[in-house]
Coordinates of C-alpha atoms in Angstrom, one line a residue:
X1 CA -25.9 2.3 6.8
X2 CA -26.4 4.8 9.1
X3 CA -25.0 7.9 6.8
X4 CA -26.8 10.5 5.7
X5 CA -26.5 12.8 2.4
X6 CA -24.6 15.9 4.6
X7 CA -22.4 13.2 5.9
X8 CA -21.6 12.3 2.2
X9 CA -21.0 15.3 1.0
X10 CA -18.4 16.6 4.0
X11 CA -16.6 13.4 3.6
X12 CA -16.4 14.5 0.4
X13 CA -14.8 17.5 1.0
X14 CA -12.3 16.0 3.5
X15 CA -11.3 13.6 1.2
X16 CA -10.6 16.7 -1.2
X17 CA -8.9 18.4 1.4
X18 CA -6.6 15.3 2.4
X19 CA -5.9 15.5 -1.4
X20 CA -4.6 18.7 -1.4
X21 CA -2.1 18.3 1.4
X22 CA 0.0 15.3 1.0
X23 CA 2.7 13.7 2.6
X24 CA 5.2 11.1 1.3
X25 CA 5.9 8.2 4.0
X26 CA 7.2 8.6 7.1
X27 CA 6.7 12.2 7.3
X28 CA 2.4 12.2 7.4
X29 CA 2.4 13.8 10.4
X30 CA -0.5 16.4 9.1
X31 CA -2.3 14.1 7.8
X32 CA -2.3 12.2 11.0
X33 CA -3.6 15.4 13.0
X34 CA -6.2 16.0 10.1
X35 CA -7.7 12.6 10.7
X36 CA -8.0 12.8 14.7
X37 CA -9.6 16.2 14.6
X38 CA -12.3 15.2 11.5
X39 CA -13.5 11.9 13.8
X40 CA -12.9 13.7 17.4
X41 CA -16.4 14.4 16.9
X42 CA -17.5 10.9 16.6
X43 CA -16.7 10.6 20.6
X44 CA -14.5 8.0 20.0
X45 CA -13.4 5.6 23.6
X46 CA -10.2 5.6 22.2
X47 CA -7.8 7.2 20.5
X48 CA -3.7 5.8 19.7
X49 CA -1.8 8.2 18.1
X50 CA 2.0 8.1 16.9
X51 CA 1.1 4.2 16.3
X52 CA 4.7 2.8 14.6
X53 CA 5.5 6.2 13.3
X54 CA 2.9 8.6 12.5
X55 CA -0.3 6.2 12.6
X56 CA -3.3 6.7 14.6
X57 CA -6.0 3.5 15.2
X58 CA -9.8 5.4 16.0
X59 CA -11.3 2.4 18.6
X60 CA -15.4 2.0 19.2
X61 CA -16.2 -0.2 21.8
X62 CA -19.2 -1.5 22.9
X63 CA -18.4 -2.5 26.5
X64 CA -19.3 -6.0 26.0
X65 CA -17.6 -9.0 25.1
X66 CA -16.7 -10.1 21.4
X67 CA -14.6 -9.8 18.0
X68 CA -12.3 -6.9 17.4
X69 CA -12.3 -5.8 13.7
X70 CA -9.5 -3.3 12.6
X71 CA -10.3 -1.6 9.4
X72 CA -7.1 0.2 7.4
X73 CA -6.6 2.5 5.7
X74 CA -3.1 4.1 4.8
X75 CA -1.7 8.2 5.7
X76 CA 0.8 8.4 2.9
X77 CA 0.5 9.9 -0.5
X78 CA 3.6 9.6 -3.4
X79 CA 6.7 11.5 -4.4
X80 CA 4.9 12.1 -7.5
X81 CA 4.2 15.9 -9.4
X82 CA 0.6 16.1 -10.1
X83 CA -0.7 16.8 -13.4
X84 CA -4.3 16.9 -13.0
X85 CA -6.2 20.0 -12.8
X86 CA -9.1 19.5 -10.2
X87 CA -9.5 22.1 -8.1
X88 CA -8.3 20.5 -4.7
X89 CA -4.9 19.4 -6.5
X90 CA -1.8 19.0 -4.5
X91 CA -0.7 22.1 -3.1
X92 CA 2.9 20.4 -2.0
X93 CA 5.3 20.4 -5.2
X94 CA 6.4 16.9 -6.4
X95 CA 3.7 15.2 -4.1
X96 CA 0.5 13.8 -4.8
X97 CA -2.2 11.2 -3.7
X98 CA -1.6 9.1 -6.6
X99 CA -2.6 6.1 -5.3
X100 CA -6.3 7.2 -3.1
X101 CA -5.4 6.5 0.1
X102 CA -7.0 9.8 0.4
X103 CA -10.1 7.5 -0.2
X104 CA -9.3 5.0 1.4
X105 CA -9.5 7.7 4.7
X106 CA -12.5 8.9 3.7
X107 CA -14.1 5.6 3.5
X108 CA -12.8 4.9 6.9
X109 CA -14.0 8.0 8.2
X110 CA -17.4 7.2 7.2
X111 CA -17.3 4.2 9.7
X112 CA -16.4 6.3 12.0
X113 CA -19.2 8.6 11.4
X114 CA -21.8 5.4 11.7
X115 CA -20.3 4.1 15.0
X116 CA -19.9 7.3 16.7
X117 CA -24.3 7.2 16.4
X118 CA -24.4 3.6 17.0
X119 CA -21.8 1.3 19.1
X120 CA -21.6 -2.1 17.7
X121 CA -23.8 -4.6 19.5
X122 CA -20.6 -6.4 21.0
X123 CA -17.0 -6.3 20.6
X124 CA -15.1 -3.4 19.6
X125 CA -14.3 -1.3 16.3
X126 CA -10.3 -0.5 15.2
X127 CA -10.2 1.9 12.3
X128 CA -6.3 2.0 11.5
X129 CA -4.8 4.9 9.6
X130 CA -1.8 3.3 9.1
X131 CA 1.5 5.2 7.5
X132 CA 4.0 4.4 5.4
X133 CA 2.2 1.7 3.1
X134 CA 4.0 3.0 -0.3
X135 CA 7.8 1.4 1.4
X136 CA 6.6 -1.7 3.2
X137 CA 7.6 -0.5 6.2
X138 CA 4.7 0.9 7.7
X139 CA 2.3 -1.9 8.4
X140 CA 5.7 -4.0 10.4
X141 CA 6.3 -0.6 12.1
X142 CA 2.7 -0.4 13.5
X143 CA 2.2 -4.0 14.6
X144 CA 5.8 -4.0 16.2
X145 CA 4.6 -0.9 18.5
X146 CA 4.2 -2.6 21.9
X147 CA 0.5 -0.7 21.7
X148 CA -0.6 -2.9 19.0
X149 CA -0.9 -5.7 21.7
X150 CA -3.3 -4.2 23.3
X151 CA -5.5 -4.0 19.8
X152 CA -5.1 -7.7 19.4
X153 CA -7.5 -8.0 16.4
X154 CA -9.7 -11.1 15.6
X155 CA -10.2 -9.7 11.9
X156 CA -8.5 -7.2 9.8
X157 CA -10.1 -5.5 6.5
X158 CA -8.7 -3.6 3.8
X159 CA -9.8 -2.0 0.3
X160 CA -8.0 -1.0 -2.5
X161 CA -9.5 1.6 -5.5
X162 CA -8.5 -0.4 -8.9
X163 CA -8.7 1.6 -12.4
X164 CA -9.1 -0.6 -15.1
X165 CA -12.2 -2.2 -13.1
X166 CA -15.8 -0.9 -13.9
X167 CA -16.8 2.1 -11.4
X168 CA -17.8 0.1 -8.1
X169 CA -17.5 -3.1 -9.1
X170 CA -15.3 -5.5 -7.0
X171 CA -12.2 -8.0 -6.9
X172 CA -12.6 -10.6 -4.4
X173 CA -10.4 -13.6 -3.9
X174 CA -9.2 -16.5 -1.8
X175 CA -5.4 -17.2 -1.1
X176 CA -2.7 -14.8 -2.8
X177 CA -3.8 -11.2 -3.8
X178 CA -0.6 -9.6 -3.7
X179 CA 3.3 -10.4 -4.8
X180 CA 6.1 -10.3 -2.7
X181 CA 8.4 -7.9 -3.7
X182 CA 12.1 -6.0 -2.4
X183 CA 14.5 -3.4 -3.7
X184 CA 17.7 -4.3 -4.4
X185 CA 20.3 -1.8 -4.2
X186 CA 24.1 -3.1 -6.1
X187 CA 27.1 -1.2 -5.3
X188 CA 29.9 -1.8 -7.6
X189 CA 32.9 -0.4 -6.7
X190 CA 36.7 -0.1 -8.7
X191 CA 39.1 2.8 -9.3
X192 CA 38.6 6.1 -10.7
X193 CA 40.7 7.3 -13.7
X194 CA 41.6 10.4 -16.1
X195 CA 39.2 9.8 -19.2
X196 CA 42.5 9.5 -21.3
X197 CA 44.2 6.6 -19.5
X198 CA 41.2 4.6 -18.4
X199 CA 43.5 1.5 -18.4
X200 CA 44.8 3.3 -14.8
X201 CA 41.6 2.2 -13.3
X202 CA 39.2 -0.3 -12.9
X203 CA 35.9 0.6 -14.2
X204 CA 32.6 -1.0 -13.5
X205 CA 30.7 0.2 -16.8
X206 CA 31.4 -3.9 -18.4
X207 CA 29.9 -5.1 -15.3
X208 CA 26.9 -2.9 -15.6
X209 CA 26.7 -3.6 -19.2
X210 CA 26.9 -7.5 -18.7
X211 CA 24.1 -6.8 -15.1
X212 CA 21.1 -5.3 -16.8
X213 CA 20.2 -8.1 -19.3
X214 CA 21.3 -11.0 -16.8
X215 CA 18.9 -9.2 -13.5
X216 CA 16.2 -9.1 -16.3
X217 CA 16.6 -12.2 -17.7
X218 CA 15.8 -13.7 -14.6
X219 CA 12.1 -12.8 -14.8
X220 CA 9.8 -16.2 -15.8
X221 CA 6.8 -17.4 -15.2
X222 CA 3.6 -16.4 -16.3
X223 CA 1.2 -13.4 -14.6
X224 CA -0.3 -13.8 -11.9
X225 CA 0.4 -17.6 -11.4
X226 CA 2.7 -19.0 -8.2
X227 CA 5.4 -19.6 -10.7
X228 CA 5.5 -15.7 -11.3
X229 CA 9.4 -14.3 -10.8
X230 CA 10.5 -10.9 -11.9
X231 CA 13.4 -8.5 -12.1
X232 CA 12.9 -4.9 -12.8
X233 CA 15.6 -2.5 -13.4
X234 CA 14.2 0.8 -12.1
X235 CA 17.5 2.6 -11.9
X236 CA 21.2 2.6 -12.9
X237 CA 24.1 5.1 -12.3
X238 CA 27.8 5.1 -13.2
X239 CA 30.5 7.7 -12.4
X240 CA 30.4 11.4 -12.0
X241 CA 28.8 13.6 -15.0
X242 CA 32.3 14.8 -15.8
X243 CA 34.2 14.0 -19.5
X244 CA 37.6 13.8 -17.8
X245 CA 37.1 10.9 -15.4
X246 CA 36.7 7.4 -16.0
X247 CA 34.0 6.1 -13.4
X248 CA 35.3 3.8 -10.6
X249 CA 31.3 3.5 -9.1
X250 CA 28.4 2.4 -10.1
X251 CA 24.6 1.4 -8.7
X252 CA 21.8 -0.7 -10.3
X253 CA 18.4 -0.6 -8.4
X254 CA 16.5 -3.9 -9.1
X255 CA 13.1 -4.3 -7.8
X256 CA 12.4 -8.5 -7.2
X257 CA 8.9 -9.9 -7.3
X258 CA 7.6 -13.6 -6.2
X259 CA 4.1 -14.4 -6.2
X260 CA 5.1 -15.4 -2.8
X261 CA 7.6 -15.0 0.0
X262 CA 8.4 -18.4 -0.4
X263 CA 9.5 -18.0 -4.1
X264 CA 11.7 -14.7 -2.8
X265 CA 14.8 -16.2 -1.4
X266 CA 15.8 -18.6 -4.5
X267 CA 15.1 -14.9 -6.2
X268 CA 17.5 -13.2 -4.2
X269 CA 20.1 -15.9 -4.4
X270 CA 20.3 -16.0 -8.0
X271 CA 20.6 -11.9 -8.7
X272 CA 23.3 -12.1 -5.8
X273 CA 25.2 -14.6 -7.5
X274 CA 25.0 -12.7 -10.7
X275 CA 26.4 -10.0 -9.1
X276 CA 29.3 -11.8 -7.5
X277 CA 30.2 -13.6 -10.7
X278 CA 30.4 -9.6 -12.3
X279 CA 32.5 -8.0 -9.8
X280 CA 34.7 -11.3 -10.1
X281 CA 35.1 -10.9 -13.6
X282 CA 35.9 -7.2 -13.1
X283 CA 38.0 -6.7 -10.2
X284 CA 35.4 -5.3 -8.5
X285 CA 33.8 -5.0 -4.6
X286 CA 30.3 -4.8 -4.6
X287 CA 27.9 -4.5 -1.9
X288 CA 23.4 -4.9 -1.6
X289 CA 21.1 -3.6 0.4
X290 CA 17.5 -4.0 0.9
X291 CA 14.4 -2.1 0.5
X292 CA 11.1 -1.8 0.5
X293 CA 10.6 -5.2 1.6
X294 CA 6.9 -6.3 1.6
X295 CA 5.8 -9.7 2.4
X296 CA 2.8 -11.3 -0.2
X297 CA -0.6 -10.3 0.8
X298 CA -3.0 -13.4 1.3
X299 CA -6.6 -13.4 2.0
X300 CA -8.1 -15.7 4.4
X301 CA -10.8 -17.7 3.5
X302 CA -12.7 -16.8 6.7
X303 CA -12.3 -13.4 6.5
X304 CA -13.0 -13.3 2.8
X305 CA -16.0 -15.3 3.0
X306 CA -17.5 -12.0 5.4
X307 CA -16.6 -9.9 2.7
X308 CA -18.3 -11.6 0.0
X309 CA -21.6 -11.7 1.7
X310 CA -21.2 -8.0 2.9
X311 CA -21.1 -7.6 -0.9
X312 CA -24.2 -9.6 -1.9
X313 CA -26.0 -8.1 0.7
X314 CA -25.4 -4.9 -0.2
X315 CA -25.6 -5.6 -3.9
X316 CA -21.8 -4.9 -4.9
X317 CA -21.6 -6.7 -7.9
X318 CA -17.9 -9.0 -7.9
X319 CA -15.7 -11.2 -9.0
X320 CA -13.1 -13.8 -8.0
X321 CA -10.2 -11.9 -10.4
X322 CA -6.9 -12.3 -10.1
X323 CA -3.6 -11.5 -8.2
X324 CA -1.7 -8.1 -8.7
X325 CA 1.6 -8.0 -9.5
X326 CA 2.0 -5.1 -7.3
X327 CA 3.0 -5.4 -3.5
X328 CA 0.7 -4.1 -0.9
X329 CA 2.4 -4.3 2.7
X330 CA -1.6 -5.0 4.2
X331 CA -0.3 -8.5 4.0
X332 CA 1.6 -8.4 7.3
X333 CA -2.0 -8.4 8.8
X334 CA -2.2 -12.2 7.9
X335 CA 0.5 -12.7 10.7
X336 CA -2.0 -11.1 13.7
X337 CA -5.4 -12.0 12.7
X338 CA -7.9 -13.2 10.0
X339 CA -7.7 -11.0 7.1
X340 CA -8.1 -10.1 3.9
X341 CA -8.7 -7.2 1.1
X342 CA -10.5 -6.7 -1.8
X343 CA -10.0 -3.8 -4.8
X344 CA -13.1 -1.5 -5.8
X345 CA -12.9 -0.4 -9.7
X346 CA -12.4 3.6 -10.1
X347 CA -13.1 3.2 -13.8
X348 CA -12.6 1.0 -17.1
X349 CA -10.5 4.0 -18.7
X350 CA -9.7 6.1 -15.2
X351 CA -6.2 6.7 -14.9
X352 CA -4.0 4.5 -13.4
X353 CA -2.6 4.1 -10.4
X354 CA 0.7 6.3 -9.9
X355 CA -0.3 7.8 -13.0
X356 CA 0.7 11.8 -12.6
X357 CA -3.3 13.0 -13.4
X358 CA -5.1 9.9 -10.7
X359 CA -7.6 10.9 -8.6
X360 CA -9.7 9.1 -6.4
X361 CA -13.4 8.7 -7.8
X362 CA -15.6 10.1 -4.7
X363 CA -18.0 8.0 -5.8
X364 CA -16.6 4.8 -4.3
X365 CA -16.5 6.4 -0.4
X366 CA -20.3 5.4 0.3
X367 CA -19.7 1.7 -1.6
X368 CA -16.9 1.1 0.2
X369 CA -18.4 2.1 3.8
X370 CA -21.3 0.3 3.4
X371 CA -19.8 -3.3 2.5
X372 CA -17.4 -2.7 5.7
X373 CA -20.2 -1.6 8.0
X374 CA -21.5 -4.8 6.8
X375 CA -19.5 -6.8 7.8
X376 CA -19.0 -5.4 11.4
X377 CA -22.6 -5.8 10.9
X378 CA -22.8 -9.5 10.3
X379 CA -19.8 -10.3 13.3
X380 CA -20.8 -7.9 15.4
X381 CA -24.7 -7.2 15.6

């Protein structure tokens, strides 16, 4: 790996800095400008900025023929207050880099760093800084740019930091890595009353009350296994916070997880139905919409092969693991070229992900680099 120790320690610092000044989805348009000035001295041949939103793909060619290999990495940090007291902690009130895509920059910065000395042998070199990866939204946005065409990539790569993993040790597997997930958003909808006469109105606190077990209850299957289906109740409201009016509107927030998308639409039939069948009972309209849609993520045997060797090679040690519950929106990638991702442990007892005090270990920027530079390594020359 063509990296020395003073390219270490100011990617580093950058990741500390990129730490300090978050921004939530959609709006990383700082972050975006911090990245194309830290790699403009890596002479880059080209540079797409404002790619689907606020993302900005860093491209090394060779000038001869062969594979393209995009490398991501994602701009947004979380609507999350930081607890943690290191000394580059979020400056920005109620947001953080909770989840290390912080890292995951500064890993991809360190490619940069390598091919800006040294042009792959053929082909050419996408690193993506993609935004938008906490909604779902931003990996659809990017390829649906009409500039992504031009990218057209052959392979696509991604890592993941994983607490609960020992420090540097890696998750590798074929087929599903990630669940499908959605937000559903129920709008129930009656009459308002005075508090006294709440017979005036039509409330929808029974339907509610009869909602939040039945959406729950449709979770089955066991972890991480393609029967997997679950139904989370992240949030419920009903009525004004007044004690003289009987509500006449109310919201549940469910979030829906399948193993895979294929498992999704039976899901979304069934909590729709409940819903109906509720709002029938109780004279009620009721509406849904969707967010936060992410498709499953699936590795590519191909593609995940590369990454394996990369790691033997360089003496990662891994595993094949298991799939995560969790969504990762890196999974739209499987639609455009070869792909796959694997999850780099931060830590048997590092805080977890989204946790209020997470940090990303600095430690994994140079394990990380290295298996990817493999890899364009091993396709590239």
């Amino acid at each position: 790996m063509y990296l020395t120790n003073h390219d270490l320690i100011e990617l580093t610092a950058w990741r500390q800095k990129l730490h300090a000044m978050p921004e939530v989805s959609g709006q990383e348009i700082a972050t975006a400008a911090e990245v194309q000035a830290f790699l403009a001295g890596t002479s880059p041949d080209r540079v797409i900025s404002g790619l689907g939103g606020t993302g900005v793909a860093v491209i090394y060619d060779s000038g001869a023929p062969g594979p393209v290999l995009l490398f991501r990495a994602e701009l947004d940090a979380l609507p999350i207050e930081e607890t943690g007291t290191p000394v580059h902690r979020s400056r920005l009130p109620g947001k953080g880099h909770m989840c290390g895509h912080d890292g995951h920059m500064a890993t991809l910065a360190a490619l940069g760093r390598h091919f800006g000395r040294q042009r792959p042998a053929r082909g050419r070199v996408i690193l993506l800084f993609q935004p938008a990866e906490e909604t779902g939204a931003g990996a659809a946005a990017v390829i649906a740019d009409e500039r992504f065409a031009e990218l057209s990539p052959d392979y696509s790569f991604s890592l993941h930091n994983m607490p609960g993993l020992p420090l540097g040790h890696a998750w590798l597997k074929d087929g599903v890595v990630n669940c499908a997930s959605r937000g559903l958003k129920i709008s129930l909808s009656g009459r308002t009353a005075h508090a006294s006469a709440p017979e005036t109105g039509i409330s929808p606190v029974p339907a509610v009350a009869k909602l939040m077990p039945a959406l729950t209850g449709l979770s089955g299957g066991r972890i991480a296994t393609e029967d997997l289906v679950l139904a989370t109740v992240t949030h419920a409201s009903v009525g004004e916070p007044a004690f003289g009016i009987a509500p006449g509107h109310a919201e549940i927030w469910v979030t829906l997880r399948t193993m895979t998308d294929g498992k999704m639409q039976a899901l979304v039939d069934a909590a729709e139905a409940l819903v109906g069948q509720a709002a029938a009972e109780g004279g009620l309209e009721y509406g849904f919409e969707y967010h936060d849609i992410f498709s499953h993520c699936e590795n590519h045997p191909e593609a995940a092969a590369l990454l394996r060797a990369a790691m033997e090679a360089e003496g990662v040690s891994h595993e094949p693991g298991e799939a995560f519950r969790a969504s990762e929106d890196f999974g739209r990638f499987a639609g455009v070229s070869k792909s796959a991702m694997f999850f780099l442990g931060a830590g048997e007892r590092h805080p977890a992900l989204h946790n209020p005090d997470y940090d990303f270990p600095d430690d994994l920027i140079p394990i990380g680099a290295k298996v990817f530079l493999r890899v364009a390594r091993d396709i590239l020359g």
